[in-house]
Short mmCIF file of C-alpha atoms in Angstrom, two decimals:
data_model
loop_
_atom_site.label_atom_id
_atom_site.label_comp_id
_atom_site.label_asym_id
_atom_site.label_seq_id
_atom_site.Cartn_x
_atom_site.Cartn_y
_atom_site.Cartn_z
CA UNK Y 149 154.92 79.51 168.88
CA UNK Y 150 155.68 76.60 171.31
CA UNK Y 151 159.34 77.11 171.66
CA UNK Y 152 158.84 80.28 172.85
CA UNK Y 153 156.21 79.73 175.72
CA UNK Y 154 158.09 76.57 176.38
CA UNK Y 155 161.31 78.30 177.62
CA UNK Y 156 159.62 80.83 180.30
CA UNK Y 157 157.21 77.82 181.64
CA UNK Y 158 160.10 75.04 181.53
CA UNK Y 159 162.29 77.95 183.60
CA UNK Y 160 160.12 79.23 185.71
CA UNK Y 161 157.46 76.39 186.46
CA UNK Y 162 159.56 74.33 188.97
CA UNK Y 163 160.19 77.50 191.16
CA UNK Y 164 156.65 78.87 191.33
CA UNK Y 165 155.50 75.23 192.50
CA UNK Y 166 158.23 74.60 194.77
CA UNK Y 167 158.35 77.20 197.41
CA UNK Y 168 155.81 76.12 199.78
CA UNK Y 169 157.81 72.88 200.68
CA UNK Y 170 161.12 74.46 201.10
CA UNK Y 171 160.73 75.15 204.87
CA UNK Y 172 159.12 71.60 205.07
CA UNK Y 173 162.23 70.05 203.60
CA UNK Y 174 164.72 72.25 205.96
CA UNK Y 175 163.05 71.10 208.86
CA UNK Y 176 162.85 67.38 207.89
CA UNK Y 177 166.26 66.98 206.66
CA UNK Y 178 167.22 68.41 210.17
CA UNK Y 179 165.20 66.03 211.66
CA UNK Y 180 166.83 63.11 209.95
CA UNK Y 181 170.20 64.17 210.21
CA UNK Y 182 169.42 64.06 214.18
CA UNK Y 183 168.19 60.72 214.11
CA UNK Y 184 170.62 58.12 212.42
CA UNK Y 185 169.55 54.63 211.28
CA UNK Y 186 170.36 52.06 214.15
CA UNK Y 187 170.66 48.78 212.46
CA UNK Y 188 173.50 47.99 210.05
CA UNK Y 189 171.20 47.22 206.84
CA UNK Y 190 169.73 50.79 207.72
CA UNK Y 191 172.73 52.37 208.19
CA UNK Y 192 174.23 50.85 204.99
CA UNK Y 193 171.02 51.80 203.07
CA UNK Y 194 170.94 55.44 204.59
CA UNK Y 195 174.90 55.76 203.39
CA UNK Y 196 174.16 54.36 199.96
CA UNK Y 197 170.83 57.01 199.79
CA UNK Y 198 173.29 59.81 200.94
CA UNK Y 199 176.00 59.10 198.86
CA UNK Y 200 173.43 58.97 195.76
CA UNK Y 201 171.53 62.39 196.88
CA UNK Y 202 174.94 63.85 197.52
CA UNK Y 203 176.34 62.87 194.12
CA UNK Y 204 172.95 64.14 192.65
CA UNK Y 205 173.14 67.60 194.45
CA UNK Y 206 177.02 68.28 193.61
CA UNK Y 207 175.96 67.97 189.66
CA UNK Y 208 172.11 69.32 189.69
CA UNK Y 209 170.97 72.45 187.82
CA UNK Y 210 169.59 74.83 189.78
CA UNK Y 211 165.79 73.82 188.16
CA UNK Y 212 166.38 70.05 189.67
CA UNK Y 213 167.02 72.11 193.22
CA UNK Y 214 164.35 74.26 193.24
CA UNK Y 215 161.89 71.26 192.01
CA UNK Y 216 163.28 68.99 194.79
CA UNK Y 217 161.55 71.54 197.13
CA UNK Y 218 158.00 70.76 195.87
CA UNK Y 219 158.26 67.28 197.68
CA UNK Y 220 158.80 66.45 200.94
CA UNK Y 221 161.75 64.37 202.12
CA UNK Y 222 159.63 61.10 202.19
CA UNK Y 223 158.50 61.69 198.81
CA UNK Y 224 162.04 62.39 197.26
CA UNK Y 225 163.08 59.17 199.24
CA UNK Y 226 160.22 57.33 197.41
CA UNK Y 227 160.94 58.58 194.10
CA UNK Y 228 164.82 58.11 194.60
CA UNK Y 229 163.93 54.39 195.53
CA UNK Y 230 161.48 53.94 192.44
CA UNK Y 231 164.33 55.40 190.02
CA UNK Y 232 166.98 53.12 191.58
CA UNK Y 233 164.99 50.36 190.75
CA UNK Y 234 163.88 51.17 187.52
CA UNK Y 235 167.35 52.32 186.60
CA UNK Y 236 168.67 48.74 187.82
CA UNK Y 237 166.64 47.02 185.29
CA UNK Y 238 167.83 49.74 182.56
CA UNK Y 239 171.09 48.52 181.88
CA UNK Y 240 172.74 51.97 181.91
CA UNK Y 241 174.71 51.01 185.13
CA UNK Y 242 171.85 52.79 187.19
CA UNK Y 243 172.27 56.62 185.80
CA UNK Y 244 169.04 56.41 183.72
CA UNK Y 245 165.67 54.76 183.37
CA UNK Y 246 165.50 53.11 179.48
CA UNK Y 247 162.65 53.86 177.45
CA UNK Y 248 161.43 50.29 177.23
CA UNK Y 249 161.40 50.14 181.20
CA UNK Y 250 159.95 53.59 181.49
CA UNK Y 251 156.90 52.57 179.26
CA UNK Y 252 156.36 49.20 180.97
CA UNK Y 253 156.26 50.92 184.21
CA UNK Y 254 153.74 53.66 183.34
CA UNK Y 255 151.93 51.78 180.88
CA UNK Y 256 151.23 54.01 178.59
CA UNK Y 257 150.90 52.34 175.17
CA UNK Y 258 151.63 53.81 171.33
CA UNK Y 259 153.10 57.24 170.44
CA UNK Y 260 151.87 59.04 173.45
CA UNK Y 261 153.89 56.98 175.61
CA UNK Y 262 157.04 57.74 173.48
CA UNK Y 263 156.33 61.25 173.44
CA UNK Y 264 156.06 61.37 177.30
CA UNK Y 265 159.33 59.70 177.46
CA UNK Y 266 160.85 62.21 175.43
CA UNK Y 267 159.38 65.43 177.33
CA UNK Y 268 160.51 63.76 180.83
CA UNK Y 269 163.98 63.06 179.30
CA UNK Y 270 164.39 66.25 178.00
CA UNK Y 271 165.97 68.08 180.80
CA UNK Y 272 169.40 66.01 180.50
CA UNK Y 273 169.19 65.53 176.69
CA UNK Y 274 167.52 61.78 177.11
CA UNK Y 275 170.98 60.33 176.09
CA UNK Y 276 170.90 57.10 177.90
CA UNK Y 277 167.35 58.03 179.10
CA UNK Y 278 165.29 59.56 182.12
CA UNK Y 279 167.54 60.54 184.83
CA UNK Y 280 166.88 61.53 188.38
CA UNK Y 281 166.73 65.14 187.75
CA UNK Y 282 164.56 64.76 184.87
CA UNK Y 283 162.23 62.70 186.68
CA UNK Y 284 162.04 65.32 189.55
CA UNK Y 285 161.87 68.38 187.37
CA UNK Y 286 159.22 66.91 184.94
CA UNK Y 287 157.12 65.81 188.24
CA UNK Y 288 157.28 69.02 190.05
CA UNK Y 289 155.96 71.14 186.97
CA UNK Y 290 153.67 68.49 185.69
CA UNK Y 291 152.13 67.47 188.96
CA UNK Y 292 152.74 70.16 191.33
CA UNK Y 293 152.75 73.38 189.07
CA UNK Y 294 150.39 75.69 188.18
CA UNK Y 295 147.47 74.98 186.06
CA UNK Y 296 148.68 76.86 183.40
CA UNK Y 297 151.96 75.22 183.55
CA UNK Y 298 150.12 71.80 183.56
CA UNK Y 299 148.03 72.65 180.69
CA UNK Y 300 151.31 73.69 178.58
CA UNK Y 301 152.64 70.69 179.68
CA UNK Y 302 149.96 68.46 178.29
CA UNK Y 303 149.44 70.69 175.06
CA UNK Y 304 153.22 69.68 174.19
CA UNK Y 305 152.63 66.01 175.14
CA UNK Y 306 149.47 66.04 172.75
CA UNK Y 307 151.93 67.18 169.79
CA UNK Y 308 153.48 63.78 169.18
CA UNK Y 309 155.38 64.60 166.28
CA UNK Y 310 157.27 67.39 167.93
CA UNK Y 311 156.84 69.84 165.15
CA UNK Y 312 154.81 72.66 167.40
CA UNK Y 313 151.84 72.31 165.42
CA UNK Y 314 148.86 70.33 167.12
CA UNK Y 315 146.65 69.09 164.00
CA UNK Y 316 143.46 66.34 163.88
CA UNK Y 317 146.17 63.49 163.09
CA UNK Y 318 147.83 64.35 166.44
CA UNK Y 319 144.27 63.71 168.29
CA UNK Y 320 143.83 60.70 166.27
CA UNK Y 321 147.23 59.52 167.44
CA UNK Y 322 146.37 60.43 171.33
CA UNK Y 323 143.22 58.61 171.21
CA UNK Y 324 144.50 55.52 169.74
CA UNK Y 325 147.27 55.49 172.69
CA UNK Y 326 144.06 55.89 174.99
CA UNK Y 327 142.26 53.28 173.53
CA UNK Y 328 145.24 50.93 173.50
CA UNK Y 329 146.25 51.53 177.13
CA UNK Y 330 142.48 51.76 178.75
CA UNK Y 331 140.14 49.49 176.13
CA UNK Y 332 142.71 47.20 174.64
CA UNK Y 333 141.15 44.16 176.81
CA UNK Y 334 137.50 45.56 176.19
CA UNK Y 335 135.95 42.52 174.22
CA UNK Y 336 132.62 44.10 174.25
CA UNK Y 337 133.14 46.85 171.86
CA UNK Y 338 133.93 45.98 168.26
CA UNK Y 339 136.80 47.79 166.34
CA UNK Y 340 134.46 49.47 164.33
CA UNK Y 341 132.00 51.03 167.14
CA UNK Y 342 135.14 51.63 169.17
CA UNK Y 343 136.69 53.76 166.44
CA UNK Y 344 133.18 55.29 165.81
CA UNK Y 345 133.02 56.33 169.28
CA UNK Y 346 136.62 58.00 169.61
CA UNK Y 347 135.76 59.86 166.23
CA UNK Y 348 132.86 61.59 167.99
CA UNK Y 349 135.52 62.81 170.77
CA UNK Y 350 137.70 64.37 167.99
CA UNK Y 351 134.53 66.02 166.47
CA UNK Y 352 134.08 68.17 169.60
CA UNK Y 353 137.34 69.81 169.05
CA UNK Y 354 137.89 73.28 167.64
CA UNK Y 355 141.13 74.62 165.45
CA UNK Y 356 141.26 77.93 165.17
CA UNK Y 357 145.08 78.56 164.86
CA UNK Y 358 146.63 79.51 161.88
CA UNK Y 359 149.99 77.70 161.41
CA UNK Y 360 153.05 78.92 159.05
CA UNK Y 361 153.65 76.26 156.16
CA UNK Y 362 150.31 74.47 157.32
CA UNK Y 363 147.32 74.24 154.80
CA UNK Y 364 144.91 73.73 157.76
CA UNK Y 365 144.12 75.27 161.03
CA UNK Y 366 145.79 73.88 164.04
CA UNK Y 367 144.63 73.76 167.62
CA UNK Y 368 145.81 76.49 169.91
CA UNK Y 369 146.31 76.38 173.29
CA UNK Y 370 143.15 77.90 174.08
CA UNK Y 371 141.34 75.45 171.73
CA UNK Y 372 142.88 72.55 173.67
CA UNK Y 373 141.74 73.65 177.02
CA UNK Y 374 137.92 74.23 175.79
CA UNK Y 375 138.19 70.73 174.38
CA UNK Y 376 139.64 69.20 177.82
CA UNK Y 377 136.42 70.80 179.58
CA UNK Y 378 134.19 69.22 177.04
CA UNK Y 379 135.89 66.16 177.83
CA UNK Y 380 136.91 65.70 181.14
CA UNK Y 381 138.12 62.12 181.29
CA UNK Y 382 140.55 62.96 178.57
CA UNK Y 383 142.38 65.80 180.77
CA UNK Y 384 142.31 63.85 183.33
CA UNK Y 385 143.77 61.08 181.79
CA UNK Y 386 146.79 63.27 180.28
CA UNK Y 387 147.35 64.88 183.72
CA UNK Y 388 147.82 61.79 185.85
CA UNK Y 389 150.24 59.62 183.43
CA UNK Y 390 153.49 60.19 185.78
CA UNK Y 391 151.40 58.71 188.74
CA UNK Y 392 152.14 55.08 189.98
CA UNK Y 393 150.01 52.65 187.90
CA UNK Y 394 148.63 51.03 191.11
CA UNK Y 395 147.48 54.43 192.71
CA UNK Y 396 144.01 54.52 190.86
CA UNK Y 397 144.93 57.19 188.37
CA UNK Y 398 142.25 59.53 187.52
CA UNK Y 399 141.09 58.95 183.90
CA UNK Y 400 141.82 55.52 183.79
CA UNK Y 401 138.70 54.20 185.36
CA UNK Y 402 136.01 52.82 183.21
CA UNK Y 403 132.69 51.99 185.18
CA UNK Y 404 131.82 48.10 185.33
CA UNK Y 405 128.42 48.15 183.39
CA UNK Y 406 126.08 45.48 184.73
CA UNK Y 407 123.04 44.37 182.60
CA UNK Y 408 120.99 41.25 182.43
CA UNK Y 409 123.08 38.09 180.56
CA UNK Y 410 120.65 37.94 177.57
CA UNK Y 411 120.86 41.27 176.51
CA UNK Y 412 123.55 41.70 173.81
CA UNK Y 413 125.94 44.97 174.21
CA UNK Y 414 125.04 45.86 170.55
CA UNK Y 415 121.45 46.63 172.07
CA UNK Y 416 122.73 49.20 174.49
CA UNK Y 417 123.58 52.76 173.73
CA UNK Y 418 126.21 53.00 176.43
CA UNK Y 419 129.46 51.03 175.59
CA UNK Y 420 132.93 51.39 177.64
CA UNK Y 421 134.25 54.36 176.04
CA UNK Y 422 130.94 56.31 176.36
CA UNK Y 423 130.86 55.24 180.00
CA UNK Y 424 134.71 56.56 180.11
CA UNK Y 425 133.64 59.78 178.87
CA UNK Y 426 130.30 60.43 180.88
CA UNK Y 427 132.62 59.29 183.94
CA UNK Y 428 134.63 62.22 183.33
CA UNK Y 429 132.20 64.28 185.41
CA UNK Y 430 132.28 62.00 188.52
CA UNK Y 431 134.18 60.88 191.32
CA UNK Y 432 136.34 58.04 191.06
CA UNK Y 433 133.80 56.13 193.40
CA UNK Y 434 130.88 57.37 191.09
CA UNK Y 435 132.90 55.78 188.12
CA UNK Y 436 133.11 52.24 189.21
CA UNK Y 437 129.78 50.29 188.77
CA UNK Y 438 126.57 51.09 187.07
CA UNK Y 439 123.61 48.99 186.88
CA UNK Y 440 120.88 49.11 183.86
CA UNK Y 441 117.57 50.10 185.09
CA UNK Y 442 115.53 50.73 182.05
CA UNK Y 443 115.81 49.92 178.27
CA UNK Y 444 112.77 50.85 176.15
CA UNK Y 445 113.62 47.88 173.78
CA UNK Y 446 113.19 45.56 176.83
CA UNK Y 447 110.78 47.33 179.04
CA UNK Y 448 108.83 49.11 176.46
CA UNK Y 449 108.66 52.79 175.52
CA UNK Y 450 106.53 53.47 178.66
CA UNK Y 451 106.99 56.54 181.21
CA UNK Y 452 105.34 54.42 183.90
CA UNK Y 453 107.61 51.61 183.60
CA UNK Y 454 110.43 53.92 183.45
CA UNK Y 455 109.48 55.55 186.76
CA UNK Y 456 108.62 52.38 188.48
CA UNK Y 457 112.45 50.80 187.66
CA UNK Y 458 114.23 53.82 188.39
CA UNK Y 459 112.16 54.35 191.73
CA UNK Y 460 113.38 51.20 193.13
CA UNK Y 461 116.77 51.58 191.79
CA UNK Y 462 119.70 54.21 192.58
CA UNK Y 463 119.33 58.00 193.29
CA UNK Y 464 121.96 59.12 190.64
CA UNK Y 465 120.96 57.92 187.35
CA UNK Y 466 122.26 58.62 183.75
CA UNK Y 467 119.58 58.72 180.78
CA UNK Y 468 120.93 58.35 177.31
CA UNK Y 469 118.53 58.79 174.24
CA UNK Y 470 119.26 57.97 170.60
CA UNK Y 471 116.69 59.77 168.17
CA UNK Y 472 115.48 59.11 165.10
CA UNK Y 473 118.06 61.21 163.33
CA UNK Y 474 120.85 59.03 164.98
CA UNK Y 475 122.33 61.64 167.75
CA UNK Y 476 123.04 60.17 170.90
CA UNK Y 477 122.92 62.41 174.18
CA UNK Y 478 121.71 62.40 177.77
CA UNK Y 479 122.08 63.57 181.12
CA UNK Y 480 122.87 62.77 184.46
CA UNK Y 481 120.48 63.35 187.33
CA UNK Y 482 121.97 63.49 190.66
CA UNK Y 483 118.96 63.39 192.83
CA UNK Y 484 116.19 60.60 192.30
CA UNK Y 485 113.08 60.89 190.17
CA UNK Y 486 110.45 62.28 192.06
CA UNK Y 487 107.29 64.17 191.51
CA UNK Y 488 108.02 67.99 191.82
CA UNK Y 489 106.10 70.93 190.53
CA UNK Y 490 109.09 73.16 189.85
CA UNK Y 491 112.99 72.71 189.09
CA UNK Y 492 115.28 70.90 191.74
CA UNK Y 493 118.33 69.14 192.14
CA UNK Y 494 122.12 70.03 192.98
CA UNK Y 495 125.02 71.47 190.81
CA UNK Y 496 126.11 67.86 190.23
CA UNK Y 497 123.55 67.55 187.34
CA UNK Y 498 125.12 68.00 183.82
CA UNK Y 499 124.04 67.35 180.14
CA UNK Y 500 126.02 65.40 177.52
CA UNK Y 501 126.38 64.59 173.68
CA UNK Y 502 127.78 61.32 172.80
CA UNK Y 503 127.17 61.01 169.00
CA UNK Y 504 128.24 62.63 166.46
CA UNK Y 505 130.16 64.47 168.77
CA UNK Y 506 131.01 64.35 172.44
CA UNK Y 507 130.93 66.43 174.93
CA UNK Y 508 129.82 67.38 178.74
CA UNK Y 509 128.14 70.39 180.09
CA UNK Y 510 128.15 71.36 183.31
CA UNK Y 511 126.03 73.71 185.37
CA UNK Y 512 126.88 77.56 185.09
CA UNK Y 513 125.20 78.75 188.23
CA UNK Y 514 123.29 81.48 185.99
CA UNK Y 515 119.87 79.44 187.55
CA UNK Y 516 119.06 76.62 189.45
CA UNK Y 517 116.70 75.16 186.80
CA UNK Y 518 118.62 71.58 186.76
CA UNK Y 519 116.26 68.81 187.20
CA UNK Y 520 112.89 68.39 186.26
CA UNK Y 521 110.29 65.39 187.02
CA UNK Y 522 106.38 66.13 186.82
CA UNK Y 523 103.55 63.46 186.92
CA UNK Y 524 99.69 63.81 186.50
CA UNK Y 525 100.05 67.40 186.65
CA UNK Y 526 96.50 68.98 184.80
CA UNK Y 527 98.36 72.48 184.61
CA UNK Y 528 99.84 73.66 180.96
CA UNK Y 529 102.35 75.46 182.91
CA UNK Y 530 103.80 72.11 184.36
CA UNK Y 531 104.35 69.91 181.40
CA UNK Y 532 104.29 66.26 182.65
CA UNK Y 533 107.59 64.49 181.79
CA UNK Y 534 111.35 64.71 182.74
CA UNK Y 535 113.89 67.03 181.94
CA UNK Y 536 116.96 69.26 182.72
CA UNK Y 537 117.87 72.86 182.26
CA UNK Y 538 116.23 76.01 180.35
CA UNK Y 539 112.54 76.55 181.23
CA UNK Y 540 109.17 74.79 181.29
CA UNK Y 541 108.41 74.27 177.45
CA UNK Y 542 111.92 75.53 176.46
CA UNK Y 543 114.44 72.70 178.36
CA UNK Y 544 117.85 72.02 177.69
CA UNK Y 545 116.55 68.58 177.44
CA UNK Y 546 113.11 67.06 178.08
CA UNK Y 547 111.12 63.78 177.37
CA UNK Y 548 107.66 64.02 177.52
CA UNK Y 549 105.58 61.88 179.94
CA UNK Y 550 104.57 59.77 176.79
CA UNK Y 551 108.26 58.92 175.87
CA UNK Y 552 107.24 59.68 172.21
CA UNK Y 553 108.75 63.00 171.72
CA UNK Y 554 111.16 65.80 173.45
CA UNK Y 555 112.83 68.78 172.79
CA UNK Y 556 116.25 70.40 173.35
CA UNK Y 557 117.11 73.70 173.02
CA UNK Y 558 120.21 75.94 173.76
CA UNK Y 559 120.12 76.84 177.64
CA UNK Y 560 122.04 79.20 179.74
CA UNK Y 561 121.77 76.55 182.84
CA UNK Y 562 124.75 74.36 180.97
CA UNK Y 563 125.62 77.10 178.73
CA UNK Y 564 124.73 73.95 175.95
CA UNK Y 565 123.94 73.91 172.37
CA UNK Y 566 120.77 71.71 171.34
CA UNK Y 567 121.83 68.40 172.14
CA UNK Y 568 119.80 66.74 169.55
CA UNK Y 569 119.99 67.50 165.41
CA UNK Y 570 116.77 69.66 165.33
CA UNK Y 571 115.23 71.35 168.78
CA UNK Y 572 112.35 68.85 168.25
CA UNK Y 573 113.02 64.97 168.35
CA UNK Y 574 111.31 61.77 168.54
CA UNK Y 575 113.28 59.31 170.43
CA UNK Y 576 114.32 55.91 169.26
CA UNK Y 577 115.87 54.34 172.14
CA UNK Y 578 115.62 55.44 175.65
CA UNK Y 579 117.82 53.52 178.28
CA UNK Y 580 118.72 54.80 181.79
CA UNK Y 581 121.66 53.54 184.37
CA UNK Y 582 121.93 53.70 187.86
CA UNK Y 583 125.20 54.77 189.64
CA UNK Y 584 126.61 52.79 192.17
CA UNK Y 585 129.58 53.21 194.57
CA UNK Y 586 131.90 49.89 194.73
CA UNK Y 587 130.39 47.48 196.94
CA UNK Y 588 126.68 48.67 196.64
CA UNK Y 589 125.56 45.75 194.74
CA UNK Y 590 126.82 43.16 197.36
CA UNK Y 591 125.37 45.29 199.95
CA UNK Y 592 122.01 45.32 198.35
CA UNK Y 593 122.04 41.64 198.14
CA UNK Y 594 122.36 41.44 201.90
CA UNK Y 595 119.25 43.04 202.34
CA UNK Y 596 115.99 41.25 203.48
CA UNK Y 597 114.10 41.21 200.36
CA UNK Y 598 110.60 40.53 199.71
CA UNK Y 599 109.08 41.35 203.13
CA UNK Y 600 105.34 42.85 203.38
CA UNK Y 601 106.59 46.26 204.76
CA UNK Y 602 109.27 46.26 201.89
CA UNK Y 603 106.66 45.70 199.23
CA UNK Y 604 104.46 48.20 200.82
CA UNK Y 605 107.19 51.09 201.12
CA UNK Y 606 107.98 50.02 197.04
CA UNK Y 607 104.05 50.53 196.61
CA UNK Y 608 104.02 53.55 198.35
CA UNK Y 609 106.83 55.10 197.06
CA UNK Y 610 105.48 54.69 193.13
CA UNK Y 611 102.13 56.43 194.72
CA UNK Y 612 104.01 59.36 196.12
CA UNK Y 613 106.22 59.67 192.47
CA UNK Y 614 102.75 59.73 190.58
CA UNK Y 615 101.12 62.36 193.38
CA UNK Y 616 98.41 59.75 194.82
CA UNK Y 617 100.17 58.50 197.88
CA UNK Y 618 97.97 61.07 200.10
CA UNK Y 619 94.70 59.79 197.98
CA UNK Y 620 95.47 56.18 199.37
CA UNK Y 621 95.64 57.25 202.92
#
């Protein structure tokens, strides 16, 4: 039962996460006492702050005292200032943050915002709203607690009805709130494709728990953790809801997709929602700007054209395939596509599924068979094409050099299942995106273009890729 686990977590969470700050707070309190403010306004502000803190400490619960130790004195002062500002707007006499002000500040739309407010306000009972104690205790556990404590908080957060049963309808509500919070201004995707995309996220969830009085199985905490591993953007989003909205909260970023103006977004496999999902495997810098390098409908289903476009493009790429069965999947390559006779790459590489299920599969460390790019080899043991994971002729994901067929098998490199409906597939659409950090496009625009030397370097890179560079010397 959620209730049984909730009590032990809520009472013990703040205690475990607070100890490292205790000594620091004592030292900072001593130094603060030894250096009183000098100017009249500063003295007045300090006096008001001191009175407020003294009042809070005189009525605070032990959990609040322990939770306070999770923060430095400066952090507590900043949180107090935030609370005072929001409470002043709440018409509660400065005693609490009202629900409308709370939701407006943190910017969480839909039922998820209401559930967050309910959980944060429960320390005081939520009569008037979120008190300062509520805010500190919640943030101490939610942001400074152990992984298990944070997971349990988020698990309860997703139980939007509060009935202690996490069902598919709860997940639909959570994803609807995410759609409204992050993608409400996204004009590039229609409502139909948007809904279809989010259904793929739910399709990857497992419901294995038998709940009393419920006919269908529900999602256990273990099921929920597994789902968050498959969709890391979801875990990042749900884990950062109480962060300041202007701080670049993890899970809120959606890559800016750059592609020619004459291309309809309907032609692209990658939409904003899928980009958000794939971006869960990246750092915030890598999430920011992606550029279309190759699309089979625009450039022709040509391996040579693909290699030419990605060679002059970006080192990090995302390849997406839609097969003739309608399955959409792909891989992230952390290294450039260069001619090799064996596997290469690093542990940043991963595979993913987009439709009909959405999942990300990271390297397990079982082997180093991460990225494959073989061009113009005549040996049967070195299949020409590009791929990820597994073994030659038995890849986790592989496209032949003709771009007319591929295969996907279960592989230990990523602990990934077959990405396609059947192990062998025929691609209908292939597209590739270059990953760029913010400002990279502007920097490239400033480079000298079209010089003879640069043309020579580009041509030589292409020759090197196809294994002919030495022959041209």
